Coordinates of C-alpha atoms in Angstrom, one line a residue:
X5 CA 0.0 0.0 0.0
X6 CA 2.8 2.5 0.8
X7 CA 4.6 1.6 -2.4
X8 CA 1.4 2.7 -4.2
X9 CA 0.8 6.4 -2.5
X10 CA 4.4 6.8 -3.4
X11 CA 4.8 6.0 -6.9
X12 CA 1.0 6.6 -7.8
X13 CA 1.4 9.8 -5.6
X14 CA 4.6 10.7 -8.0
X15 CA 3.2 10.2 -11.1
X16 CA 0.3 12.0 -10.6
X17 CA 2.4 14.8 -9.5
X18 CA 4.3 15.3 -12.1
X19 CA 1.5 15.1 -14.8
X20 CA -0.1 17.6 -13.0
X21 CA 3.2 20.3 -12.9
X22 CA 3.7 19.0 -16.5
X23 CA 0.2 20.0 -17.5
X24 CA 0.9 23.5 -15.2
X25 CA 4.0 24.1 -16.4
X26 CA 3.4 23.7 -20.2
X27 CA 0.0 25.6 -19.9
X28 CA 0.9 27.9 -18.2
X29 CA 4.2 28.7 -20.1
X30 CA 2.3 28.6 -23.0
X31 CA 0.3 31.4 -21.7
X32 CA 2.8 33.4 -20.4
X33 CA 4.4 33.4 -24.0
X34 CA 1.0 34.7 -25.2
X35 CA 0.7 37.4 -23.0
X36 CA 3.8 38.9 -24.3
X37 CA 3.6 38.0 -27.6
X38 CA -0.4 38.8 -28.4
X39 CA -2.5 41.6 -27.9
X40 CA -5.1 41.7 -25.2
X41 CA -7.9 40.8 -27.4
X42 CA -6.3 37.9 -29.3
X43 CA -5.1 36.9 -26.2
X44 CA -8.2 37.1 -24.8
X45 CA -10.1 35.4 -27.8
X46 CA -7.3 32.1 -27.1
X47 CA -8.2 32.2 -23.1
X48 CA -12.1 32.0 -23.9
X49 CA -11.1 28.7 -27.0
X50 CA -9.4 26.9 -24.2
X51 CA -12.4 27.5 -21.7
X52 CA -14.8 26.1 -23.6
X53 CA -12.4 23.0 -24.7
X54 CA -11.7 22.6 -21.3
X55 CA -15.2 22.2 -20.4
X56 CA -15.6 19.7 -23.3
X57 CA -13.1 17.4 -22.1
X58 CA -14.4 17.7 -18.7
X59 CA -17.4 16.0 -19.5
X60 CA -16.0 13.3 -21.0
X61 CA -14.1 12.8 -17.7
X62 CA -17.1 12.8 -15.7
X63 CA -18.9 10.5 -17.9
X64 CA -16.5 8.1 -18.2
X65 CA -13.7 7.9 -15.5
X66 CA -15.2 7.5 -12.3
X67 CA -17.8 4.3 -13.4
X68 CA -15.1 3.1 -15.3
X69 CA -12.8 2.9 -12.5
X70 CA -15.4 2.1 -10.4
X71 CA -16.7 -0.9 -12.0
X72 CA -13.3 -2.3 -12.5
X73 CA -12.1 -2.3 -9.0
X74 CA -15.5 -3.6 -7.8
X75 CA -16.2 -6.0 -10.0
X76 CA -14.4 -9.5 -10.9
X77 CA -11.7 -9.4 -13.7
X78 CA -14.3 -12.1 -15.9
X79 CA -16.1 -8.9 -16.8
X80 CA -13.4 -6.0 -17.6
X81 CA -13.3 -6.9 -21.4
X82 CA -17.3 -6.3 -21.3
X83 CA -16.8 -2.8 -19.4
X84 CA -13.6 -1.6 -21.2
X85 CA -16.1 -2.4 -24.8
X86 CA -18.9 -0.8 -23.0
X87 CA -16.6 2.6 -22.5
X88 CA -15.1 2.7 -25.4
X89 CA -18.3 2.7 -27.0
X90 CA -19.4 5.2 -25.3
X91 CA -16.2 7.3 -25.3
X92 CA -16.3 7.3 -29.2
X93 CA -20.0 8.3 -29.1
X94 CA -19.7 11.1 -27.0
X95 CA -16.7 12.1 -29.2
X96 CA -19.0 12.2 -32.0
X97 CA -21.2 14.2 -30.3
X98 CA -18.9 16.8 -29.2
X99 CA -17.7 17.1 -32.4
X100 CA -20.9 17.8 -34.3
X101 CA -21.9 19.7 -31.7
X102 CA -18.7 22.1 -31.8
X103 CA -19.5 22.2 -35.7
X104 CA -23.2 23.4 -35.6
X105 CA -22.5 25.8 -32.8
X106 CA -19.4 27.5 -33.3
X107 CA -20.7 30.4 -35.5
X108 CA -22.9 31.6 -32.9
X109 CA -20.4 31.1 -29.8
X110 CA -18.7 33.3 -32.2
X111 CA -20.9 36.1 -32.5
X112 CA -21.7 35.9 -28.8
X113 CA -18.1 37.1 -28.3
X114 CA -17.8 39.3 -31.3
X115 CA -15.0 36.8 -32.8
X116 CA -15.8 35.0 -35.9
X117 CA -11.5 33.9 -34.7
X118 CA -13.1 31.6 -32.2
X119 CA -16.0 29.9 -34.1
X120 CA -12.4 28.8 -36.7
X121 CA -10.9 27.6 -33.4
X122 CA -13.9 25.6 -32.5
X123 CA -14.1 24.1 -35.6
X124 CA -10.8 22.9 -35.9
X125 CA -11.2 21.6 -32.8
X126 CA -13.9 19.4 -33.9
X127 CA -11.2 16.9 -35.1
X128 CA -8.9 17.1 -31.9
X129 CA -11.9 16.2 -29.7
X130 CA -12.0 12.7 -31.6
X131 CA -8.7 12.0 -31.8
X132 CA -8.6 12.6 -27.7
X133 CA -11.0 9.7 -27.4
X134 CA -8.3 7.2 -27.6
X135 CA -6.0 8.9 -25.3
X136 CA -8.6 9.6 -22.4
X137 CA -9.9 5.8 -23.0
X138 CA -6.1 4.4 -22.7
X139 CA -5.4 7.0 -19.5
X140 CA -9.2 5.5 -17.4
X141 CA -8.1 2.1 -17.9
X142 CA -4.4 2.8 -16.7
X143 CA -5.7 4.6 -13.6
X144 CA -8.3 2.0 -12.8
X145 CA -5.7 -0.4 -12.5
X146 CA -3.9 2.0 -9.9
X147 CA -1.2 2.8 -13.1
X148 CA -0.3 6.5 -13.7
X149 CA 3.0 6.1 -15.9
X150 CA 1.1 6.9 -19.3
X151 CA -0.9 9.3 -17.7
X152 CA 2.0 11.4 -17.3
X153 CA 3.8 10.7 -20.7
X154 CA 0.9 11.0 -23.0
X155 CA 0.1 14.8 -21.0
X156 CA 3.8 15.7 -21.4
X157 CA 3.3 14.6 -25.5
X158 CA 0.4 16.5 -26.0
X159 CA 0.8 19.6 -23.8
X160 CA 4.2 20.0 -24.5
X161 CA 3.7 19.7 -28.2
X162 CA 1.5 22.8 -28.0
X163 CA 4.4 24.7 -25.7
X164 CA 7.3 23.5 -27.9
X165 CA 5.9 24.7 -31.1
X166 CA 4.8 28.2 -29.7
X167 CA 8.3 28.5 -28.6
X168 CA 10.0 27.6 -32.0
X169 CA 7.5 30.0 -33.0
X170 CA 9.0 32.9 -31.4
X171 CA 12.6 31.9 -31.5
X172 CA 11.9 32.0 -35.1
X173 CA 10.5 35.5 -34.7
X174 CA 7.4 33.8 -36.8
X175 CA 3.8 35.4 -36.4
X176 CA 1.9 33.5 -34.2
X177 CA -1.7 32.7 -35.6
X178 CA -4.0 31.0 -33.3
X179 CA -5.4 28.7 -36.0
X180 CA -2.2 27.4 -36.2
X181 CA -2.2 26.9 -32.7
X182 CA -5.5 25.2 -32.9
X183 CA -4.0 23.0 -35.4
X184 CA -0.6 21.9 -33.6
X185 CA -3.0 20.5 -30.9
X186 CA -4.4 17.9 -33.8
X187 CA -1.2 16.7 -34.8
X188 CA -0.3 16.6 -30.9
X189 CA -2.9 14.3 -30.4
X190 CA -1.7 11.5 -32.3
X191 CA 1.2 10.8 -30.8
X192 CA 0.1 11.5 -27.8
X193 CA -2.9 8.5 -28.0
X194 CA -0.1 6.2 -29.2
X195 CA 1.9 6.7 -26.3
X196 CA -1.4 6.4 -23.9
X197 CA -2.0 2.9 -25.9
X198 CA 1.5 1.6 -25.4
X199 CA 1.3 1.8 -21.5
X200 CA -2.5 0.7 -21.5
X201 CA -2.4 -2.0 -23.6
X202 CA -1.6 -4.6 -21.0
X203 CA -5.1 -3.8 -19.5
X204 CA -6.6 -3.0 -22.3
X205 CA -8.2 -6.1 -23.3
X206 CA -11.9 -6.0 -25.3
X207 CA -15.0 -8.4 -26.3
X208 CA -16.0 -9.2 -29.8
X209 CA -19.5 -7.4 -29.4
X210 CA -20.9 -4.7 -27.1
X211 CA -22.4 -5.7 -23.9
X212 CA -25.7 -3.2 -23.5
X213 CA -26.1 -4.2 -20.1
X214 CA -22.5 -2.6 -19.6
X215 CA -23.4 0.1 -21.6
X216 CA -26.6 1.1 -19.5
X217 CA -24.5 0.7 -16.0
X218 CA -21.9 3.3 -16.9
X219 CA -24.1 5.3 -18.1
X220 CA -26.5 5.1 -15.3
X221 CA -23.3 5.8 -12.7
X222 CA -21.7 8.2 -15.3
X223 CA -24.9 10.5 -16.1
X224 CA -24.3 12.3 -12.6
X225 CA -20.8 12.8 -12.8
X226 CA -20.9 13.7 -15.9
X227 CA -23.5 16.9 -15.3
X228 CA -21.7 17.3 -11.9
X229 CA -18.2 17.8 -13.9
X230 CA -20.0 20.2 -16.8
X231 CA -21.4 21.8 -13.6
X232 CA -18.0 22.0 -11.6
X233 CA -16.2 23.3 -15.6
X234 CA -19.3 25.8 -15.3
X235 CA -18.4 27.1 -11.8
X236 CA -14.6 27.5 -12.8
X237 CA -15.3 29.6 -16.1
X238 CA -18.3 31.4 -15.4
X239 CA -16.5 34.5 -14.1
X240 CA -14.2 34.7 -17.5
X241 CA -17.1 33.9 -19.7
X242 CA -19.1 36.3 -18.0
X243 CA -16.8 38.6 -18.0
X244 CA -16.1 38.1 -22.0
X245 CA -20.2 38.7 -22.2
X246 CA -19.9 42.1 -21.3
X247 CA -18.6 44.4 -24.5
X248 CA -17.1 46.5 -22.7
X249 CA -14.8 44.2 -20.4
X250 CA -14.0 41.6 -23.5
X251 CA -10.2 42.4 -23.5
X252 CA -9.7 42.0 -20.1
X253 CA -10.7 38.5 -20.1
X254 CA -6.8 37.7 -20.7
X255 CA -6.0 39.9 -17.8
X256 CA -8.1 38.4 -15.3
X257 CA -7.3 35.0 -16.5
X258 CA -3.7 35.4 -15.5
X259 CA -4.8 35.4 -11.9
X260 CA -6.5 32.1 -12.4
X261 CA -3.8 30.5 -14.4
X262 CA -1.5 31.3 -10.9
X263 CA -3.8 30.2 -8.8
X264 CA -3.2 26.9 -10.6
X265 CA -0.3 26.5 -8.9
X266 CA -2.2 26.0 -5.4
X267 CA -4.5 23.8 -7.4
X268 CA -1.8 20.9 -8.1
X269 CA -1.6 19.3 -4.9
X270 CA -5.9 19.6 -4.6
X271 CA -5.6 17.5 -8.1
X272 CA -3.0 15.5 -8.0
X273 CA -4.7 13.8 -4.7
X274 CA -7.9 13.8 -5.8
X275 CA -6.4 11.5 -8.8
X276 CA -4.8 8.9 -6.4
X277 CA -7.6 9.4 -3.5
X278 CA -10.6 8.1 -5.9
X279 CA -9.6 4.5 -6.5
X280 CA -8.8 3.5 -2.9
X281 CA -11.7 5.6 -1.6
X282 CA -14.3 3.2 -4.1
X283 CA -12.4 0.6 -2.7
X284 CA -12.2 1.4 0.9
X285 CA -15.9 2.4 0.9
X286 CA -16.6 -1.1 -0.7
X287 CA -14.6 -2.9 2.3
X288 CA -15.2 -1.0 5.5
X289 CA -18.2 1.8 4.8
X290 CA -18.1 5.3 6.1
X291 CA -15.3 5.3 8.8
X292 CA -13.3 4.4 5.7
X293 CA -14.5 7.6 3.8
X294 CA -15.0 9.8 6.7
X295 CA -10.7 9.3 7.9
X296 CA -9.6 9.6 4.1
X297 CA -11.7 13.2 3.8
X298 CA -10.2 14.4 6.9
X299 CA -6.9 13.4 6.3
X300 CA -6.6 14.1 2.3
X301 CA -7.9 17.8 3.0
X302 CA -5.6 18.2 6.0
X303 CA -3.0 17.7 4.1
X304 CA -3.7 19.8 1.6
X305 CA -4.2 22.4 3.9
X306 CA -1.0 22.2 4.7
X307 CA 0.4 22.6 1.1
X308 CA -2.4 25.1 0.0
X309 CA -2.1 27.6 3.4
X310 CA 2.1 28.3 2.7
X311 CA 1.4 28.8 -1.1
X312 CA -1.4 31.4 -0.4
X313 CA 0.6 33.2 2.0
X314 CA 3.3 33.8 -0.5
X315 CA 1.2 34.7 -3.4
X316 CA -0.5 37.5 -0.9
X317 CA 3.2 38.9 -0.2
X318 CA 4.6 39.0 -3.6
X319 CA 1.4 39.1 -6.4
X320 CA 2.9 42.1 -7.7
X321 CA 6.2 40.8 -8.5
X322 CA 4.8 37.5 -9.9
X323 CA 2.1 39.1 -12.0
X324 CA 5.1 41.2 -13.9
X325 CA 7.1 38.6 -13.7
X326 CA 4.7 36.3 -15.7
X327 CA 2.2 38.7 -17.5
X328 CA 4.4 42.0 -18.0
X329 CA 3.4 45.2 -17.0
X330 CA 0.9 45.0 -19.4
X331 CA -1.0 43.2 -16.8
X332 CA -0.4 45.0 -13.4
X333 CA -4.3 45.4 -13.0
X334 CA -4.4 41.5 -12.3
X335 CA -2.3 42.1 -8.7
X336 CA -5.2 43.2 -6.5
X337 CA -7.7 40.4 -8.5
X338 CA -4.8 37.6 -7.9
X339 CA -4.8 38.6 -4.2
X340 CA -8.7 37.9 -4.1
X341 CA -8.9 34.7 -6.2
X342 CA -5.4 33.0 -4.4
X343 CA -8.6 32.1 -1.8
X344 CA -10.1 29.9 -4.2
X345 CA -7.1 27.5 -3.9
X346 CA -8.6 26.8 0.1
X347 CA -11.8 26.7 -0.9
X348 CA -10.9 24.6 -4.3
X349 CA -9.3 22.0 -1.6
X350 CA -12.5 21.2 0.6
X351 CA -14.8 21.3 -2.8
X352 CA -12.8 18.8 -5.2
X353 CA -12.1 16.5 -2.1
X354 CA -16.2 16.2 -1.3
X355 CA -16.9 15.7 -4.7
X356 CA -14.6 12.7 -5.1
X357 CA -15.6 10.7 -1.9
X358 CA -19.6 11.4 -3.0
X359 CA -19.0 9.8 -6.2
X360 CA -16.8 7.1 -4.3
X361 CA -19.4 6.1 -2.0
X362 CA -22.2 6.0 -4.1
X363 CA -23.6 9.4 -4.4
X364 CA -22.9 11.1 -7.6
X365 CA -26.6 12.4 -7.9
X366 CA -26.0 13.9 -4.5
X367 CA -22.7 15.6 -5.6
X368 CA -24.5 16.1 -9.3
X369 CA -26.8 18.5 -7.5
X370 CA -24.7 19.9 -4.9
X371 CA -22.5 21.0 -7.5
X372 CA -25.3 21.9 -10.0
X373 CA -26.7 24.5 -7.1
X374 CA -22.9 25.7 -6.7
X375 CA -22.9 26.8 -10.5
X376 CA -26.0 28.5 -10.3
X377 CA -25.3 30.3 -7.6
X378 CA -21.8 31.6 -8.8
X379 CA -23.3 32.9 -11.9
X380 CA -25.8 35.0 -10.0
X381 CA -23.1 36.2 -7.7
X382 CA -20.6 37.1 -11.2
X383 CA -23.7 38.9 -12.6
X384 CA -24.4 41.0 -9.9
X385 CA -21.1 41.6 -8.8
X386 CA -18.8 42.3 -12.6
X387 CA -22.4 44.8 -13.1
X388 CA -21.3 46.5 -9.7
X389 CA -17.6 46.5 -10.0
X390 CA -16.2 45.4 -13.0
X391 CA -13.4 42.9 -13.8
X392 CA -12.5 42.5 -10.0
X393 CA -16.2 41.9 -9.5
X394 CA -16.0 38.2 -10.7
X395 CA -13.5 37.6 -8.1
X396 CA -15.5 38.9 -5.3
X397 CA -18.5 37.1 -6.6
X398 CA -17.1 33.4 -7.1
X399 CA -15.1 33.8 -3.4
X400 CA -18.7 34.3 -1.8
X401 CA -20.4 31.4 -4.1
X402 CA -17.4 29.2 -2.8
X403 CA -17.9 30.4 0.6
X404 CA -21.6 29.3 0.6
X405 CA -21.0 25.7 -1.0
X406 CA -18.2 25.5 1.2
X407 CA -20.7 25.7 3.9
X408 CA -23.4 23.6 2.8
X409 CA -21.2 20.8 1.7
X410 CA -19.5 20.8 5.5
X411 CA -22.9 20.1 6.8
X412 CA -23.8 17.3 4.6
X413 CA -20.2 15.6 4.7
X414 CA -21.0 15.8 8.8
X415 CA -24.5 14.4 8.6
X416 CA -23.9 11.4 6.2
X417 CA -20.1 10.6 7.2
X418 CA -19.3 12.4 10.5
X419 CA -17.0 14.5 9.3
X420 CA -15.6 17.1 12.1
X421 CA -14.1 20.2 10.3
X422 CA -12.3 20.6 13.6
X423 CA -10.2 17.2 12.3
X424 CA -8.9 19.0 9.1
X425 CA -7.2 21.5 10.4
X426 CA -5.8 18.9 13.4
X427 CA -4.0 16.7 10.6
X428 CA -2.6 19.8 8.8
X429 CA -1.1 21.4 11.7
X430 CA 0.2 18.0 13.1
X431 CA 1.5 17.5 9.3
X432 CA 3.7 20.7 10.0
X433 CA 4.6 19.0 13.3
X434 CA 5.9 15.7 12.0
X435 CA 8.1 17.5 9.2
X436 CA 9.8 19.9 11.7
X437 CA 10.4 16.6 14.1
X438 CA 11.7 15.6 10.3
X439 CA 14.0 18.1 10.2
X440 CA 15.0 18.3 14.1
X441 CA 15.9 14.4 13.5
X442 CA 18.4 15.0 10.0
X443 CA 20.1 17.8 11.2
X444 CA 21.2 15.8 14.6
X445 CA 22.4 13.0 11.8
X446 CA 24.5 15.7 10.1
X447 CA 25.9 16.8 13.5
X448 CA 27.0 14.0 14.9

């Protein structure tokens, strides 16, 4: 068990940094290189691609990987055909879907740029189904090696080729970008496939009873995913709605591409936390889920609460240091939104120990509520104060799902909030009898 924390724990980590650190310098080569509004038409393509892929996630990752680490190994084949069925199908969806609407997502935002962007990403979005398929079965079976290559292939493509771009002193077009991320994708799937295909093993013919169990365990965490991808991009997309605040979208969306950094540790658990939590929850009920919750966010806490406190002290110097001075009006909005981070923790945590346990409809509407509610807080507050607004609205819609989601996780597993911050204070405790411990070894 310890050998698997540590190298599922490692892997995880560093596909999450790889997907941080090539998105983000991605970005931050944008923000020097593009105008505000071209930068800002790329932030609002990536939002809504982001939210595609989501959903595939939420349909498909959680009941696969539930199903194959509750079930008996004489029926993987039928539920890895069942998935990929579905997987393709939903592709194909997505794709058509992207091509009938991107005109008018276009004209919504003023960019007939973006509606080229969406179209081209029609074909990326089914080329993706193989990787995402390859990566669920890999973590299902508790495997996060290709996870991490087949990221690092097809984020770093993107990042590599904007970079030759500029060392090249060649104009950077974001169709071409859009296009880079299709070829990436092919490699990227074969790389997925080469660590997955020792679990990847499939029947002759599809198995419709398969097909109706992922779906009925998927259909939850599938809207509670496009809900969660809602609640993370409402304040940009509102903000984008509004004529006159369009070119600030890039500008606001550097503060939410640094708080990504406090992010990592929230995601990076979340992806080990889920397959032992469906299996713990399986073996010993809610004790099981109720010590892993406690523990998992009190560590975090102890990750999160440092990086917050540095952001606060130096968000002036990081903002110019990543954005230029172009973009010294995201400071004071990067000092409001570093909270989400905390909130971020407690949020992605109760959401995976729902869905572990049996409750996605629960966590379906939970989350569902939380969307609604932050876009009624974005409204009111961007119409009152602006850009800045959105970051004062989504910190009170956290603050109130935060809330409501403490008092369920206490009725229905006992959870003591109290516990939390017990195991992330005694986490600083045991590193500092860590260190107390080495440096005596170095002395003596």
């Amino acid at each position: 068990m310890k050998n698997y924390w540590i190298s599922s724990g490692l892997y995880s980590l560093l596909n999450q940094i790889t997907q941080m650190v090539f998105n983000l310098g991605s970005m931050i080569i944008l923000y020097r290189v593009l105008d505000k509004p071209t930068c800002s038409t790329w932030v609002l393509f990536t939002l809504i691609i982001a939210s595609i892929e989501v959903c595939r996630t939420g349909l498909l990752q959680n009941a696969l990987m539930t199903f194959l680490n509750t079930n008996p190994k004489s029926e993987h084949n039928s539920i890895n055909t069942a998935s990929l069925f579905l997987n393709i199908s939903l592709s194909i969806v997505f794709a058509t879907l992207l091509l009938f609407f991107s005109a008018a997502i276009g004209n919504q935002y003023k960019s007939p740029e973006l509606a080229t962007l969406l179209n081209i990403y029609a074909i990326t979005t089914l080329l993706l189904s193989g990787v995402y398929q390859f990566n669920f079965i890999q973590q299902a079976n508790l495997d996060f090696r290709g996870l991490f290559w087949s990221t690092f292939v097809r984020t770093g493509g993107l990042f590599f080729s904007i970079l030759f771009l500029v060392f090249n002193k060649a104009h950077i077009n974001l169709t071409t970008l859009a296009f880079v991320q299709v070829f990436a994708a092919v490699p990227a799937a074969f790389v997925a496939y080469l660590f997955a295909r020792k679990y990847f093993a499939l029947k002759n013919k599809i198995d419709w009873r398969w097909v109706k169990k992922l779906l009925a365990y998927g259909k939850f965490t599938f809207g509670t995913n496009m809900a969660t991808m809602a609640f993370k991009s409402l304040d940009r997309l509102v903000i984008g709605s509004f004529p006159a605040l369009l070119t600030q979208v890039s500008t606001y969306d550097l503060s939410i591409k640094i708080n990504n950094l406090a992010e990592v540790p929230t995601t990076t658990l979340a992806a080990i936390l889920f397959p032992q939590s469906a299996r713990k929850n399986h073996e010993e009920g809610n004790s099981a889920i109720k010590f892993l919750y406690e523990k998992s966010v009190g560590v975090l806490m102890s990750l999160i609460i440092p990086i917050i406190i540095f952001i606060l002290l130096f968000a002036d110097v990081i903002v110019n240091l990543l954005g230029s001075s172009a973009y010294a009006s995201a400071a004071p909005i990067l000092r409001i939104t570093i909270f989400f981070g905390f909130f971020m923790a407690f949020g992605v945590q109760f959401g995976t120990v729902m869905d572990a346990s049996g409750k996605p409809k629960l966590n379906f509407w939970i989350t569902t509520l939380g969307a609604i509610v932050n876009l009624a807080c974005n409204y009111v507050f961007i119409s009152w104060f602006g850009v800045i607004g959105a970051a004062y609205g989504t910190l009170l819609a956290m603050f109130l799902m935060f809330s409501i989601m403490q008092i369920l996780l206490n009725r229905i597993f006992g959870v003591q909030l109290v516990n939390v911050f017990k195991y992330a204070f005694s986490f600083y405790g045991e590193a500092l009898t860590r260190l107390k411990q080495f440096k005596t070894l170095q002395t003596s």
